[in-house]
Coordinates of C-alpha atoms and ligand atoms in Angstrom, one line a residue:
M31 CA -44.6 -19.0 -14.8
P32 CA -44.0 -22.4 -16.5
Q33 CA -40.5 -23.6 -17.3
N34 CA -39.0 -23.1 -20.8
S35 CA -41.6 -20.6 -22.0
Q36 CA -40.5 -17.6 -23.9
N37 CA -40.7 -14.3 -22.0
F38 CA -41.7 -11.5 -24.3
Q39 CA -40.9 -7.9 -23.5
N40 CA -42.3 -4.4 -23.7
F41 CA -40.8 -2.0 -26.2
I42 CA -40.1 1.2 -24.3
A43 CA -37.7 4.1 -25.0
G44 CA -36.2 2.3 -28.0
E45 CA -35.5 -1.0 -26.3
W46 CA -37.1 -4.4 -25.6
V47 CA -37.3 -4.4 -21.8
A48 CA -38.8 -6.5 -19.0
P49 CA -41.7 -5.0 -17.0
S50 CA -40.8 -3.1 -13.9
T51 CA -43.1 -5.4 -11.9
G52 CA -41.1 -8.5 -12.9
N53 CA -44.5 -10.2 -13.5
Y54 CA -45.8 -12.0 -16.7
F55 CA -49.0 -13.6 -17.8
E56 CA -49.5 -16.7 -20.0
N57 CA -50.8 -16.6 -23.6
R58 CA -52.4 -19.9 -24.7
N59 CA -54.0 -21.2 -27.9
P60 CA -57.8 -21.1 -27.4
A61 CA -58.2 -24.2 -29.7
D62 CA -55.7 -26.1 -27.5
W63 CA -55.0 -24.8 -24.0
N64 CA -52.0 -27.1 -23.7
D65 CA -50.2 -25.0 -26.3
L66 CA -48.4 -22.1 -24.6
I67 CA -47.4 -19.3 -26.9
G68 CA -45.4 -17.4 -24.4
C69 CA -45.5 -15.2 -21.4
F70 CA -46.0 -11.5 -21.7
P71 CA -45.4 -8.6 -19.3
R72 CA -47.9 -7.8 -16.7
S73 CA -46.7 -4.2 -16.6
G74 CA -47.3 -1.5 -14.0
P75 CA -48.3 2.1 -14.4
E76 CA -44.7 3.2 -14.2
D77 CA -43.9 1.3 -17.4
A78 CA -46.6 3.2 -19.2
Q79 CA -45.3 6.5 -17.8
R80 CA -41.8 5.8 -19.0
A81 CA -43.1 4.9 -22.4
I82 CA -45.1 8.1 -22.6
A83 CA -42.1 10.2 -21.7
S84 CA -40.1 8.5 -24.4
A85 CA -42.9 8.9 -26.9
Q86 CA -42.9 12.7 -26.2
R87 CA -39.2 12.7 -27.4
G88 CA -40.2 10.6 -30.4
F89 CA -43.0 13.1 -31.2
A90 CA -40.5 16.0 -31.2
Q91 CA -38.5 14.3 -33.9
W92 CA -41.3 12.6 -36.0
S93 CA -43.6 15.6 -36.1
K94 CA -40.9 17.5 -37.9
T95 CA -40.4 14.7 -40.5
P96 CA -42.1 15.7 -43.7
A97 CA -45.4 13.8 -44.3
P98 CA -44.2 12.2 -47.6
L99 CA -41.2 10.7 -45.7
R100 CA -43.5 9.5 -43.0
G101 CA -45.6 7.9 -45.8
A102 CA -42.4 6.2 -47.2
V103 CA -42.0 4.4 -43.8
L104 CA -45.6 3.2 -44.0
Q105 CA -45.0 2.0 -47.5
R106 CA -42.2 -0.2 -46.2
V107 CA -44.4 -1.4 -43.4
G108 CA -47.0 -2.4 -46.0
D109 CA -44.3 -4.2 -48.1
L110 CA -43.1 -6.1 -45.0
L111 CA -46.6 -7.1 -44.1
V112 CA -47.0 -8.5 -47.6
Q113 CA -43.8 -10.6 -47.1
K114 CA -44.8 -11.8 -43.7
K115 CA -48.5 -12.2 -44.3
E116 CA -48.7 -16.0 -44.0
A117 CA -46.4 -16.2 -40.9
I118 CA -48.4 -13.5 -39.1
A119 CA -51.7 -15.0 -40.1
R120 CA -50.6 -18.4 -38.6
A121 CA -49.4 -16.8 -35.4
M122 CA -52.7 -14.9 -35.1
T123 CA -54.8 -18.0 -35.6
R124 CA -52.8 -19.9 -33.0
E125 CA -53.2 -16.9 -30.6
M126 CA -56.9 -16.1 -31.0
G127 CA -58.5 -19.0 -32.9
K128 CA -60.2 -17.6 -36.0
V129 CA -59.6 -19.6 -39.2
L130 CA -56.6 -18.9 -41.4
A131 CA -58.6 -17.4 -44.3
E132 CA -59.8 -14.8 -41.8
T133 CA -56.5 -14.1 -40.2
R134 CA -55.0 -13.7 -43.7
G135 CA -57.8 -11.2 -44.3
D136 CA -56.9 -9.5 -41.0
V137 CA -53.3 -9.0 -42.2
Q138 CA -54.5 -7.9 -45.6
E139 CA -56.6 -5.1 -44.0
G140 CA -53.3 -4.0 -42.3
I141 CA -51.6 -4.0 -45.7
D142 CA -54.4 -2.0 -47.3
T143 CA -54.3 0.5 -44.5
A144 CA -50.6 0.9 -44.7
F145 CA -50.6 1.6 -48.5
Y146 CA -53.5 4.0 -48.1
A147 CA -51.6 5.8 -45.3
A148 CA -48.4 5.9 -47.4
S149 CA -50.2 7.7 -50.2
E150 CA -51.9 10.1 -47.8
G151 CA -48.4 11.3 -47.0
R152 CA -48.4 13.2 -50.3
R153 CA -52.0 14.3 -49.9
L154 CA -52.5 15.5 -46.3
F155 CA -54.4 18.4 -47.8
G156 CA -55.2 21.7 -46.2
R157 CA -57.2 24.3 -48.0
V158 CA -56.6 27.8 -49.4
V159 CA -59.7 29.8 -49.0
P160 CA -60.6 33.2 -50.4
S161 CA -60.3 35.9 -47.8
E162 CA -63.1 38.5 -47.5
L163 CA -60.4 41.2 -47.6
R164 CA -58.2 42.4 -50.4
N165 CA -54.5 41.4 -50.5
K166 CA -55.0 38.8 -47.9
W167 CA -54.7 35.0 -48.0
A168 CA -56.5 32.5 -45.8
M169 CA -55.4 28.9 -45.5
T170 CA -55.6 25.8 -43.3
Y171 CA -53.1 23.0 -42.8
R172 CA -53.0 19.8 -40.7
R173 CA -50.7 19.6 -37.7
P174 CA -49.8 16.6 -35.6
I175 CA -51.2 16.5 -32.1
G176 CA -48.8 14.6 -29.8
V177 CA -48.7 11.2 -28.2
A178 CA -51.6 9.0 -29.3
G179 CA -52.8 6.3 -26.9
I180 CA -54.1 3.2 -28.7
I181 CA -56.1 0.5 -26.8
T182 CA -57.5 -2.4 -28.8
P183 CA -59.6 -5.5 -28.4
F184 CA -58.8 -9.2 -29.2
N185 CA -60.9 -9.9 -32.3
F186 CA -58.9 -8.1 -35.0
P187 CA -55.4 -8.3 -33.4
L188 CA -53.6 -6.7 -36.4
A189 CA -56.2 -4.9 -38.4
I190 CA -57.7 -2.7 -35.6
P191 CA -54.3 -1.6 -34.3
T192 CA -53.3 -0.6 -37.8
W193 CA -56.5 1.3 -38.4
K194 CA -55.5 3.5 -35.6
M195 CA -51.7 3.5 -35.6
F196 CA -51.0 4.0 -39.3
P197 CA -53.1 7.2 -39.7
A198 CA -51.8 8.4 -36.3
L199 CA -48.2 8.0 -37.4
L200 CA -48.8 9.4 -40.9
C201 CA -50.2 12.5 -39.3
G202 CA -46.9 12.9 -37.3
N203 CA -48.0 11.7 -33.9
A204 CA -46.0 9.3 -31.7
V205 CA -47.9 6.2 -30.4
I206 CA -48.2 4.2 -27.2
F207 CA -49.9 0.9 -27.9
K208 CA -51.6 -1.4 -25.4
P209 CA -53.0 -4.5 -27.2
A210 CA -55.7 -6.7 -25.6
E211 CA -54.3 -9.2 -23.1
D212 CA -55.6 -12.1 -25.3
V213 CA -53.5 -11.1 -28.3
P214 CA -50.1 -9.7 -27.2
H215 CA -48.1 -11.8 -29.6
T216 CA -49.7 -10.3 -32.7
G217 CA -49.0 -6.9 -31.1
H218 CA -45.4 -7.8 -30.7
L219 CA -45.1 -8.9 -34.3
L220 CA -46.6 -5.7 -35.5
I221 CA -44.1 -3.6 -33.6
E222 CA -41.2 -5.7 -35.0
V223 CA -42.5 -4.8 -38.5
L224 CA -42.6 -1.1 -37.7
L225 CA -39.1 -1.1 -36.4
E226 CA -37.8 -3.2 -39.4
A227 CA -39.4 -0.6 -41.7
G228 CA -37.3 2.1 -40.2
L229 CA -39.7 3.9 -37.8
P230 CA -37.6 5.9 -35.4
P231 CA -37.6 3.8 -32.2
E232 CA -39.0 6.4 -29.7
V233 CA -42.0 7.1 -32.0
I234 CA -43.6 3.8 -31.0
Q235 CA -44.0 2.2 -27.6
L236 CA -45.5 -1.2 -26.8
V237 CA -46.7 -1.8 -23.2
H238 CA -48.4 -5.1 -22.4
G239 CA -50.7 -5.7 -19.5
Q240 CA -54.2 -5.3 -18.0
G241 CA -56.6 -2.7 -19.2
S242 CA -57.4 -1.6 -15.7
V243 CA -53.7 -0.9 -15.0
V244 CA -51.8 -0.1 -18.2
G245 CA -54.8 1.1 -20.2
K246 CA -55.9 3.2 -17.3
A247 CA -52.4 4.7 -16.8
I248 CA -52.4 5.8 -20.5
I249 CA -55.9 7.3 -20.3
D250 CA -55.1 9.1 -17.0
D251 CA -51.9 10.7 -18.3
P252 CA -52.4 14.3 -19.5
A253 CA -49.3 13.9 -21.7
V254 CA -51.4 11.7 -24.0
P255 CA -53.9 14.1 -25.6
V256 CA -55.4 11.7 -28.2
I257 CA -57.0 8.3 -27.3
S258 CA -58.4 5.8 -29.7
F259 CA -60.2 2.9 -28.2
T260 CA -62.0 -0.1 -29.6
G261 CA -63.7 -2.6 -27.3
S262 CA -66.8 -3.0 -25.2
T263 CA -69.3 -0.2 -24.6
E264 CA -68.8 -0.8 -20.9
T265 CA -65.0 -0.1 -21.0
G266 CA -65.6 2.8 -23.5
S267 CA -67.9 4.5 -20.9
I268 CA -65.2 4.4 -18.3
I269 CA -62.6 5.8 -20.7
G270 CA -65.0 8.4 -22.0
A271 CA -65.6 9.7 -18.4
T272 CA -61.8 10.3 -17.9
C273 CA -61.2 11.7 -21.3
G274 CA -64.1 14.1 -20.9
R275 CA -62.7 15.4 -17.6
L276 CA -59.2 15.8 -19.1
H277 CA -60.6 17.3 -22.4
K278 CA -58.8 14.7 -24.5
R279 CA -59.6 13.9 -28.1
L280 CA -61.3 10.5 -28.0
S281 CA -62.4 8.0 -30.6
L282 CA -64.6 5.2 -29.4
E283 CA -65.6 2.1 -31.4
M284 CA -67.7 -0.2 -29.2
G285 CA -70.3 -2.9 -29.2
G286 CA -72.9 -3.9 -31.7
K287 CA -76.2 -5.9 -32.1
N288 CA -76.4 -6.1 -35.8
A289 CA -79.4 -7.4 -37.7
M290 CA -79.8 -9.0 -41.1
I291 CA -83.3 -8.5 -42.6
V292 CA -84.5 -11.1 -45.2
M293 CA -87.6 -10.0 -47.1
D294 CA -90.1 -12.4 -48.9
D295 CA -88.7 -11.5 -52.3
A296 CA -85.0 -12.2 -51.4
D297 CA -82.7 -14.7 -53.1
L298 CA -82.8 -17.1 -50.1
D299 CA -79.7 -19.1 -51.1
L300 CA -77.7 -15.8 -51.3
A301 CA -79.2 -14.8 -47.9
L302 CA -78.3 -18.2 -46.4
D303 CA -74.6 -17.9 -47.5
G304 CA -74.6 -14.4 -46.1
V305 CA -76.1 -15.2 -42.7
L306 CA -73.8 -18.2 -42.1
W307 CA -70.8 -16.0 -42.8
G308 CA -72.2 -13.0 -40.8
A309 CA -73.2 -14.9 -37.8
F310 CA -70.6 -17.6 -37.5
G311 CA -67.5 -16.0 -39.1
T312 CA -64.9 -15.2 -36.3
T313 CA -67.1 -17.5 -34.2
G314 CA -69.5 -14.5 -33.9
Q315 CA -66.8 -12.4 -32.2
R316 CA -67.1 -9.4 -34.5
C317 CA -68.4 -6.0 -33.6
T318 CA -70.3 -6.3 -36.9
A319 CA -71.4 -9.9 -36.4
T320 CA -75.0 -10.8 -37.5
S321 CA -76.6 -11.6 -34.1
R322 CA -80.2 -10.9 -35.1
L323 CA -82.0 -12.4 -38.1
I324 CA -85.2 -10.6 -38.9
L325 CA -87.3 -12.8 -41.2
H326 CA -90.4 -11.9 -43.2
E327 CA -93.2 -14.1 -42.1
R328 CA -93.8 -15.5 -45.6
I329 CA -90.3 -17.1 -45.7
H330 CA -89.7 -17.5 -42.0
D331 CA -90.2 -21.2 -41.6
R332 CA -88.6 -22.2 -44.9
F333 CA -85.5 -20.1 -44.3
L334 CA -85.0 -21.3 -40.7
K335 CA -85.1 -24.9 -42.0
M336 CA -82.5 -24.1 -44.6
L337 CA -80.4 -22.4 -42.0
G338 CA -80.6 -25.2 -39.4
D339 CA -79.6 -27.8 -42.0
R340 CA -76.5 -25.8 -43.1
A341 CA -75.4 -24.5 -39.6
G342 CA -75.5 -28.0 -38.3
K343 CA -72.9 -29.0 -40.8
L344 CA -70.4 -26.3 -40.1
R345 CA -67.0 -27.9 -39.2
L346 CA -65.5 -26.8 -35.9
G347 CA -61.9 -27.2 -35.0
S348 CA -58.5 -25.5 -34.9
G349 CA -58.3 -22.6 -37.3
L350 CA -55.0 -23.8 -38.5
D351 CA -56.7 -26.8 -40.2
D352 CA -57.8 -25.8 -43.7
R353 CA -61.1 -27.7 -43.3
T354 CA -62.2 -25.8 -40.3
E355 CA -65.1 -23.3 -40.7
V356 CA -65.6 -22.2 -37.1
G357 CA -62.8 -21.8 -34.6
P358 CA -63.0 -21.6 -30.8
L359 CA -64.1 -18.7 -28.6
I360 CA -61.4 -16.6 -27.1
H361 CA -61.4 -18.0 -23.6
E362 CA -63.4 -19.8 -20.9
E363 CA -65.4 -16.8 -19.7
A364 CA -66.5 -16.0 -23.2
R365 CA -67.8 -19.6 -23.6
Q366 CA -69.6 -19.3 -20.2
K367 CA -71.1 -16.0 -21.2
V368 CA -72.4 -17.5 -24.5
D369 CA -73.9 -20.5 -22.6
E370 CA -75.5 -18.2 -20.1
Y371 CA -77.2 -16.2 -22.9
V372 CA -78.5 -19.3 -24.5
G373 CA -80.1 -20.2 -21.1
I374 CA -81.5 -16.7 -20.8
G375 CA -83.0 -17.0 -24.3
K376 CA -84.7 -20.3 -23.5
R377 CA -86.1 -18.9 -20.2
E378 CA -87.5 -15.9 -22.1
G379 CA -89.3 -18.3 -24.4
A380 CA -87.0 -18.9 -27.4
S381 CA -86.5 -22.4 -28.8
V382 CA -83.2 -23.8 -30.0
V383 CA -83.2 -24.7 -33.7
I384 CA -79.6 -25.9 -33.7
G385 CA -76.7 -25.9 -31.2
G386 CA -77.2 -24.5 -27.8
A387 CA -74.3 -26.1 -25.9
P388 CA -70.5 -26.2 -25.7
A389 CA -69.0 -28.3 -28.5
T390 CA -67.2 -31.5 -27.4
G391 CA -65.5 -34.3 -29.2
Q392 CA -62.0 -35.6 -29.6
T393 CA -60.4 -32.7 -31.4
L394 CA -62.4 -30.1 -29.5
A395 CA -61.7 -31.4 -26.0
S396 CA -59.0 -28.9 -25.1
G397 CA -60.4 -25.8 -26.7
W398 CA -63.1 -23.2 -26.0
F399 CA -65.6 -24.4 -28.6
Y400 CA -69.3 -23.7 -28.7
Q401 CA -71.8 -25.1 -31.2
P402 CA -73.1 -22.6 -33.8
T403 CA -76.5 -21.8 -32.3
V404 CA -79.8 -20.5 -33.8
L405 CA -82.6 -19.4 -31.5
A406 CA -86.1 -19.1 -32.9
G407 CA -89.2 -17.5 -31.5
V408 CA -87.2 -14.5 -30.3
R409 CA -89.3 -11.3 -29.8
A410 CA -88.2 -7.7 -29.9
G411 CA -87.2 -6.6 -26.4
M412 CA -85.9 -10.0 -25.1
R413 CA -82.4 -9.8 -23.7
V414 CA -81.0 -12.1 -26.4
E415 CA -82.4 -9.6 -28.9
Q416 CA -81.0 -6.5 -27.1
E417 CA -77.7 -7.4 -25.6
E418 CA -74.3 -8.1 -27.3
I419 CA -73.5 -11.8 -26.8
F420 CA -70.2 -11.9 -28.9
G421 CA -70.4 -15.5 -29.8
P422 CA -71.9 -17.9 -32.4
V423 CA -75.5 -17.3 -31.4
L424 CA -78.1 -16.0 -33.8
S425 CA -81.6 -14.9 -32.7
A426 CA -84.4 -15.2 -35.3
I427 CA -87.3 -12.7 -35.1
K428 CA -90.5 -12.9 -37.3
V429 CA -91.9 -9.7 -38.8
G430 CA -94.8 -8.9 -41.1
S431 CA -93.4 -6.0 -43.1
L432 CA -90.2 -4.0 -43.9
D433 CA -91.5 -1.1 -41.7
E434 CA -91.6 -3.5 -38.7
A435 CA -88.2 -5.0 -39.6
V436 CA -86.7 -1.5 -39.6
R437 CA -88.3 -0.7 -36.2
V438 CA -86.9 -3.9 -34.7
N439 CA -83.5 -3.2 -36.2
N440 CA -83.5 0.3 -34.7
D441 CA -84.9 -0.4 -31.3
V442 CA -81.6 -1.4 -29.7
Q443 CA -78.9 0.7 -27.9
Y444 CA -76.3 -0.1 -30.6
G445 CA -76.0 1.1 -34.2
L446 CA -73.1 -0.3 -36.0
S447 CA -74.1 -2.4 -39.0
S448 CA -77.3 -3.7 -40.7
S449 CA -78.1 -5.7 -43.8
L450 CA -81.1 -6.2 -46.0
Y451 CA -81.8 -8.9 -48.6
T452 CA -84.4 -8.0 -51.2
R453 CA -84.8 -7.7 -54.9
D454 CA -86.9 -4.5 -54.6
V455 CA -84.8 -1.5 -55.3
N456 CA -87.3 0.9 -53.7
A457 CA -87.3 -1.1 -50.5
A458 CA -83.5 -1.1 -50.6
F459 CA -83.2 2.6 -50.8
Q460 CA -85.9 3.2 -48.2
A461 CA -84.1 0.9 -45.8
M462 CA -80.7 2.6 -46.5
S463 CA -82.2 5.8 -45.3
D464 CA -84.3 4.4 -42.4
L465 CA -81.9 1.9 -40.8
D466 CA -80.2 3.7 -37.9
N467 CA -76.7 2.4 -38.3
G468 CA -73.3 3.6 -39.3
I469 CA -73.1 1.0 -42.1
T470 CA -75.8 -0.8 -44.2
Y471 CA -75.3 -3.6 -46.6
I472 CA -77.7 -4.5 -49.4
N473 CA -77.7 -8.2 -50.4
A474 CA -74.6 -8.8 -48.4
P475 CA -74.1 -9.7 -44.7
T476 CA -73.4 -7.3 -41.8
I477 CA -69.7 -7.8 -42.1
G478 CA -67.3 -6.8 -44.9
A479 CA -65.9 -3.3 -44.3
E480 CA -63.2 -2.1 -46.7
A481 CA -60.2 -0.3 -45.4
H482 CA -60.6 2.8 -47.6
L483 CA -64.1 3.7 -46.5
P484 CA -65.1 5.3 -43.1
F485 CA -66.1 2.7 -40.5
G486 CA -68.1 3.3 -37.3
G487 CA -71.4 3.2 -35.6
V488 CA -74.1 5.4 -34.1
K489 CA -75.8 5.5 -30.7
Q490 CA -73.9 3.5 -28.0
T491 CA -71.6 2.0 -30.6
G492 CA -69.5 5.1 -31.1
N493 CA -69.0 8.8 -30.3
G494 CA -69.2 10.2 -33.8
H495 CA -65.7 9.6 -35.1
R496 CA -64.9 7.2 -37.9
E497 CA -61.9 4.9 -38.6
G498 CA -60.7 3.9 -42.0
G499 CA -60.8 5.9 -45.2
W500 CA -60.2 9.7 -45.3
E501 CA -62.1 10.7 -42.2
V502 CA -59.7 9.2 -39.7
Y503 CA -56.9 11.6 -40.8
E504 CA -59.0 14.5 -39.4
F505 CA -59.1 12.7 -36.0
Y506 CA -55.4 12.4 -35.7
S507 CA -54.5 16.0 -36.7
E508 CA -55.3 19.5 -35.7
T509 CA -56.5 22.0 -38.2
K510 CA -54.4 25.1 -38.1
V511 CA -55.6 28.3 -39.8
C512 CA -53.2 30.9 -41.1
Y513 CA -54.1 34.4 -42.4
I514 CA -51.4 36.4 -44.4
D515 CA -52.2 40.0 -44.9
Y516 CA -49.9 41.6 -47.6
S517 CA -51.9 44.9 -48.0
G518 CA -49.5 46.9 -45.8
H519 CA -52.3 48.4 -43.7
L520 CA -54.6 47.2 -40.9
Q521 CA -57.7 45.5 -42.4
R522 CA -60.4 44.5 -39.9
A523 CA -62.4 41.4 -40.7
Q524 CA -66.2 42.0 -40.8
I525 CA -65.7 45.8 -40.2
D526 CA -63.6 46.9 -43.2
T527 CA -65.0 44.2 -45.5
Y528 CA -68.0 46.3 -46.7
A529 CA -66.9 49.7 -45.4
E530 CA -65.7 52.5 -47.6
G531 CA -62.2 51.7 -48.7
R532 CA -59.1 53.9 -48.5
E533 CA -58.3 56.1 -51.3
G534 CA -57.3 54.1 -54.3
D535 CA -58.9 50.8 -53.1
E536 CA -61.4 49.4 -55.5
R537 CA -64.7 48.5 -54.1
V538 CA -67.4 46.2 -55.4
Ligands
NAD121 P1 -62.7 -4.9 -23.8 O1 -63.5 -3.7 -23.6 O2 -62.8 -6.0 -22.7 O3 -61.2 -4.6 -23.9 C1 -60.7 -3.8 -25.0 C2 -59.4 -3.2 -24.5 O4 -59.6 -2.3 -23.5 C3 -58.4 -4.2 -24.0 O5 -57.1 -3.9 -24.5 C4 -58.4 -4.0 -22.5 O6 -57.3 -4.4 -21.9 C5 -58.7 -2.5 -22.4 N1 -59.3 -2.1 -21.1 C6 -60.1 -2.7 -20.3 N2 -60.4 -2.0 -19.2 C7 -59.8 -0.8 -19.4 C8 -59.8 0.4 -18.7 N3 -60.4 0.6 -17.5 N4 -59.0 1.5 -19.1 C9 -58.4 1.4 -20.3 N5 -58.4 0.2 -21.1 C10 -59.1 -0.8 -20.6 O7 -63.2 -5.6 -25.2 P2 -62.8 -7.0 -25.8 O8 -63.5 -8.1 -25.0 O9 -61.3 -7.1 -26.0 O10 -63.5 -6.9 -27.3 C11 -64.8 -7.1 -27.5 C12 -65.6 -5.9 -27.6 O11 -65.0 -5.0 -28.6 C13 -67.0 -6.1 -28.1 O12 -67.9 -5.3 -27.4 C14 -67.0 -5.7 -29.6 O13 -68.2 -5.3 -30.1 C15 -66.0 -4.5 -29.5 N6 -65.5 -4.2 -30.8 C16 -65.9 -3.1 -31.4 C17 -65.4 -2.8 -32.7 C18 -65.9 -1.6 -33.4 O14 -65.2 -1.1 -34.4 N7 -67.0 -1.0 -33.1 C19 -64.5 -3.6 -33.3 C20 -64.1 -4.8 -32.6 C21 -64.6 -5.0 -31.4

């Protein structure tokens, strides 16, 4: 560990504590690897176990707190995030590289999610349903489940944890949170906000460390009945196997290979702005990033020329500089992976329209920068067309019709987001029903989800649950059904419903 660096701690059992291992890992700025943010605990399984035991005590208290009061805590969380928005955004940009406008948006998503959750505290509706028997009520209500294990990726260091944590807390669960190793500082700042807002300390636990150690300890522990994971499909499969064996409730949000389709009647300037934002925003490191561009043959050459001209002018640099449009990749392995895929694409027969190499130059010399890259001549089925690259690489594919475009869009293992640019309303509605994704945008890029709508994908992107909006509250609560019979005699469902009644009972 370097001298003079700050050692951050875990938050376990109501206290900031060192890891039982005594080990730490470095967290460095991906735009400038000489900038050390701090050292974070490389925790062991026993730290996770201690946190889970404490969270169970937190759950006993928090689950009895009325939902409107839980909502009031989340209201204060939202207020504090508003106050600290700029400071957290700057810390996030320093930690993971995306530009300030985007990290401000990331915090804003947390704010929106907090205020939505706060209002849900007065709405956590059950239903009162007519019983089939006389003098009997039937109703449902929502109960908390227990300790929720939350495991998150690096690309939305605040927003994604809040999508999970705020509804989980509002529903009355306690939380154990393991942020991605690349973004522990934002995780730390989020827990500080929750505590400042008055969340009872044992309700939230923060344990830093490796996924294969701390993440695994959380997944393996039967005392954590709910798991919410966002990350790669590969890791999600490992987690899914364990959760299946232990019969845990599991929400998986995983990889994507999202396509934008541009038809020959589209507004090409609008589509150009859209694809630049969709493909190169967050340096292509979004689950919803546009990584395939499906172009109608009649506008293919013209649009690629327009795209090459603009993509070549994107300004790379530190996300803290207001002029920067594209920040660095998260780490060295990510840059190597991107470069390998560009090589694979070329060997498969694609040509490089623009980019295709690590970005160098004075201000970029000590960061993980890669040139925004467009590959042309990509055909359906090629690896660069099928596999998630998670970087600033866009593969262009030529098609002759909307039907073909839809087939190309659908013929991948993932199913998160898709987009269509057209002026034809019939084509738009046809595509909305035929594109096999969780989310479809018309005349907007593949990114841009709003916090109050359900979010998630089909096929290998997810396992059927949704984050965001109203649906996520179902995931973090159990439905309890209650029947109250005030007839004073035994009434048997299905049997006495249509049978002759007792004397004096009225029948239909
Ligand atoms: P990752 O799978 O490498 O890691 C995600 C988290 O899982 C990290 O916290 C990591 O420590 C943990 N982890 C790793 N191995 C584990 C194990 N065996 N048990 C438990 N936890 C473990 O993903 P990443 O590189 O941080 O993020 C990029 C991926 O996330 C991409 O595939 C991207 O598409 C996906 N993603 C999906 C969505 C979505 O909503 N669908 C959103 C953002 C990112």
